[in-house]
Amino acid sequence: MTDTVVAAPAPPQDFRIQRWSRLSVLFGGGLAGIVAVLAFGPVLLSENTQNNLIQLYFLMIMAMMWNALAGYGGLVSVGQQGFIGLGAYAAVFFSVQHGLNPYVSMGLGTLIGGAVAIPVAAVVLWLRNGAFAIATWVVAEAFAILVSLDPNPAIGGGTGTSALLPFNLRYDPTHRLHYTYWAALGAVAVLLLLLFVLLRSRLGGSLQAIRDDEEAAASVGVRVMLGKGVLFVVAGAGCAAAGTIILAWQLSVLPLGPDSVFGVNWTARMIFMVLVGGIGTFEGPIIGAVVLYVLQTYVSISGVWYFVMLGGIAIGFALLLPRGIWGTIQDRFNVQLLPVGYRLRTGGG
Amino acid sequence: MSALLTVENLDVRHGLLQAVREVAFDVAEGETLALVGANGAGKSTLLRAIAGAHRPAGGRILFAGEDITRVPAHRRARAGIALVPEGRRLFPDLTVEENLRVAAASRRPGPWTVDEVFEAFPLLQPLRRKRAASLSGGEQQATAIGRALMTNPRLLLLDEVSLGLAPVVVEGVYHSLAALIEGGTTILLVEQDLGRAMSVADRVVCMLEGRVVLEGLRGQLTREQVTHAYFGLRQQEATA
Amino acid sequence: MTWVAAVVHGILLGGYYALLAAGLALMFGVMRIINLAHGSLALVGAYMSFLLVEHTGMSTYLTLLLVLPGALVVGYVLQLTMLERSLRGGELVPLLTTFGLLIVIANLLQEFFSPDVHSLDAGRIGPAAWQISSELSIPWFDVLTLGIAFAVLGGLHLVLRFTQLGRELRATAADADTAALLGVNARAVYARATAIAVAVAALAGVFYGMRSAFDPNAGADELLYAFEAVVIGGIGSLWGTLGGGIVLGVSQEIGAQINPEYFAIGGHVVFLAVLVVRSASQASRIRYALRRFA
């Protein structure tokens, strides 16, 4: 009796790895072009439009940051408003109290946000999901209370404060609008670029691994804590930047209450934008921010029902369309506009 | 006599991996069927699909004449199918007695009670209030079988009850099973130990890479035939 | 002497927090769901009681006979509709959907009840207190709350230990798949757990309404405190929640003793300190493990 064994088929011989497809080159170029055009906003657009676009920009920043945490790091933070407020108040501190140029103060505020994120990360990153979420919220509340209790008159305590003086001493309202517009657009562009570079780097690969299976990733040497820490610091700085822009845009800020600069409603907006746009995708938060902006500007319903609607839509998306608008498009049509991943092409394709 | 369990053309997948391919067989009431095969042959997956813990991609499962392919696991337990899972899977923080009592969820009347289980497995009696996680392998296996019996099943599925146990312990487990087998409970057991399987079963089904490659009554199959089917060796023409 | 009073009041406050957090701990222990809308649901309980009192004039305690069964139903339905689907999406989705629910509830309450503050009448027991000394008086209501907290935690403990439902809950929490193989309907078990959790939350909400004035945005604050109690006490432990509640209550009262405005931050500081200590032990454990393998 002879016995036979069946052999396995041979692997494919020719393949190549591609990062930039023709579509993504087109899109990347298009995006850069749009940013360039928008930079001429102060020249081309009305003051009202510029004002509105500033809102769109800081919403975009917040969406991108929240997505970086939740979509790429699996970290659901309900306390990013802590950094928004921190950035705003740091900018107040430097400009009102120390007389620095307000835009320089905004830059410093952003850095402070990133710096404070480091010790916060050291405390909260060990926590799992729900405990992490609550801890971030407690940190945000703690920041808000500390600010409201600050006896420093420049900070204004519970009644809030304003950056009217440092801006108006140096700039007339039109110039303030222009410079704030450019600062906001610039922040969006810089953060987009930063995230893009991060995701294409080894960190990006690590993050994907962490998202898929944290323990397995750690066992092959992925520095899980470091990856998450980087995301948290970037998100802290980014949200602080958004906070400084809010300050420059509306000039007066309050520390307490759901609609304040430390308010939980900011997180509600962030969750809405990211869930609707597409969590975990690069393009998703941008789309989500546009959707929220359109709703905000053109749907005029009372504040309360507005948030009921936001909450309801967010729940609906989480349950029914969890990949969001862009995530679903990406899955359905296998499209990727920005080259943050790798594509394997076999044969000559 | 119509079969108690009929499996028709069953396809079960683990993600993209096809674990069970077009498997079909019957189990008659009161019969003991042994399912043998190497690791990865698909035996456990098949048992889990029959118990409802795994959704098949294709095919049908009939129990007592009813199509249960889409019926959820807890309803199958209430209909009389009980699985002793691979690795025992006791509830670690519950005591032995509590583990047994959870099975009251199946709401099936019958001879098996907590006391009956302790009589069938006397080694468990002093361990009543002990946490399941602190039991030895053999004690856990006895508890797991007892727990399945508490559902008063018509069909008992046993997945690798000898896995990870010392030979003398396995001896004890099969000793307790002998009474069950003789008592007329329909049993479908997965067993890697060929000798054991062929000594307790009425019929043997051998699986390889998800397919049934050999099936027959105990008396009709030689050990050599089963071993060859087990390893997937093909024979050229029957030789003496 | 007033520091003693602060500690005593803190312990009594801890009883309330334990009551508020019990439902949260139950849902997490059984289903691994962190219900961010928990505080809001408690607040809804308070508002429902308020509605009943306003329209029928019945005593607050009597409203519980209607509010609690209603809450059981709400919890059951909530699980079967929203939370069950959320669980299927992974561990993070319930956080997102319950946060959405928190926002929806807070704003709906504001719409239907106005942003004004309301409060519930605690009856004759409300103002009564046991005057121990000139600086220390123990309100009977707080003692009642602590007693109810014990009763609820004890009741939950008994249910989990000695009833079939409790066994099925624990089994499903440990291994839902294997429990199903024994005939346990996980959906029904989860729904019952959520029903109990929401009912306990509503109970806590009514007691909250009796101890302090509430407005539609109070849900978020109460949620935070409930959470701090659960995390300090150790997530997943029912009696730990009582311990955590007491630590939180005492921290808050001591904070308030230093300066009335430091009430909340007293709790936050201790909460974060507990986290720092735990993360430090985590870090040292990891460093130790690394050193062994380096």
mmCIF file of C-alpha atoms in Angstrom, chain A residues 2-3 47 65 83 138 146 153 156 158 167 169 172 179 185 223 244 260 308 349:
data_model
loop_
_atom_site.group_PDB
_atom_site.id
_atom_site.type_symbol
_atom_site.label_atom_id
_atom_site.label_comp_id
_atom_site.label_asym_id
_atom_site.label_seq_id
_atom_site.Cartn_x
_atom_site.Cartn_y
_atom_site.Cartn_z
ATOM 1 C CA THR A 2 1.405 3.347 -0.931
ATOM 2 C CA ASP A 3 0.159 6.550 0.631
ATOM 3 C CA GLU A 47 -16.834 89.043 6.962
ATOM 4 C CA MET A 65 -8.549 65.267 17.754
ATOM 5 C CA PHE A 83 -8.184 71.052 27.259
ATOM 6 C CA VAL A 138 -13.383 64.391 36.230
ATOM 7 C CA LEU A 146 -9.979 75.407 39.642
ATOM 8 C CA PRO A 153 -8.874 89.074 38.404
ATOM 9 C CA GLY A 156 -12.333 86.288 36.380
ATOM 10 C CA GLY A 158 -16.926 81.987 38.111
ATOM 11 C CA PHE A 167 -7.022 92.173 21.021
ATOM 12 C CA LEU A 169 -5.444 97.369 21.877
ATOM 13 C CA ASP A 172 -9.092 96.747 14.748
ATOM 14 C CA TYR A 179 -5.628 87.100 11.655
ATOM 15 C CA LEU A 185 -7.045 77.726 9.016
ATOM 16 C CA ARG A 223 4.991 50.255 22.713
ATOM 17 C CA THR A 244 -7.624 79.539 21.933
ATOM 18 C CA SER A 260 -19.109 77.100 28.646
ATOM 19 C CA VAL A 308 -31.742 66.479 21.437
ATOM 20 C CA GLY A 349 -2.091 45.999 -11.496
#
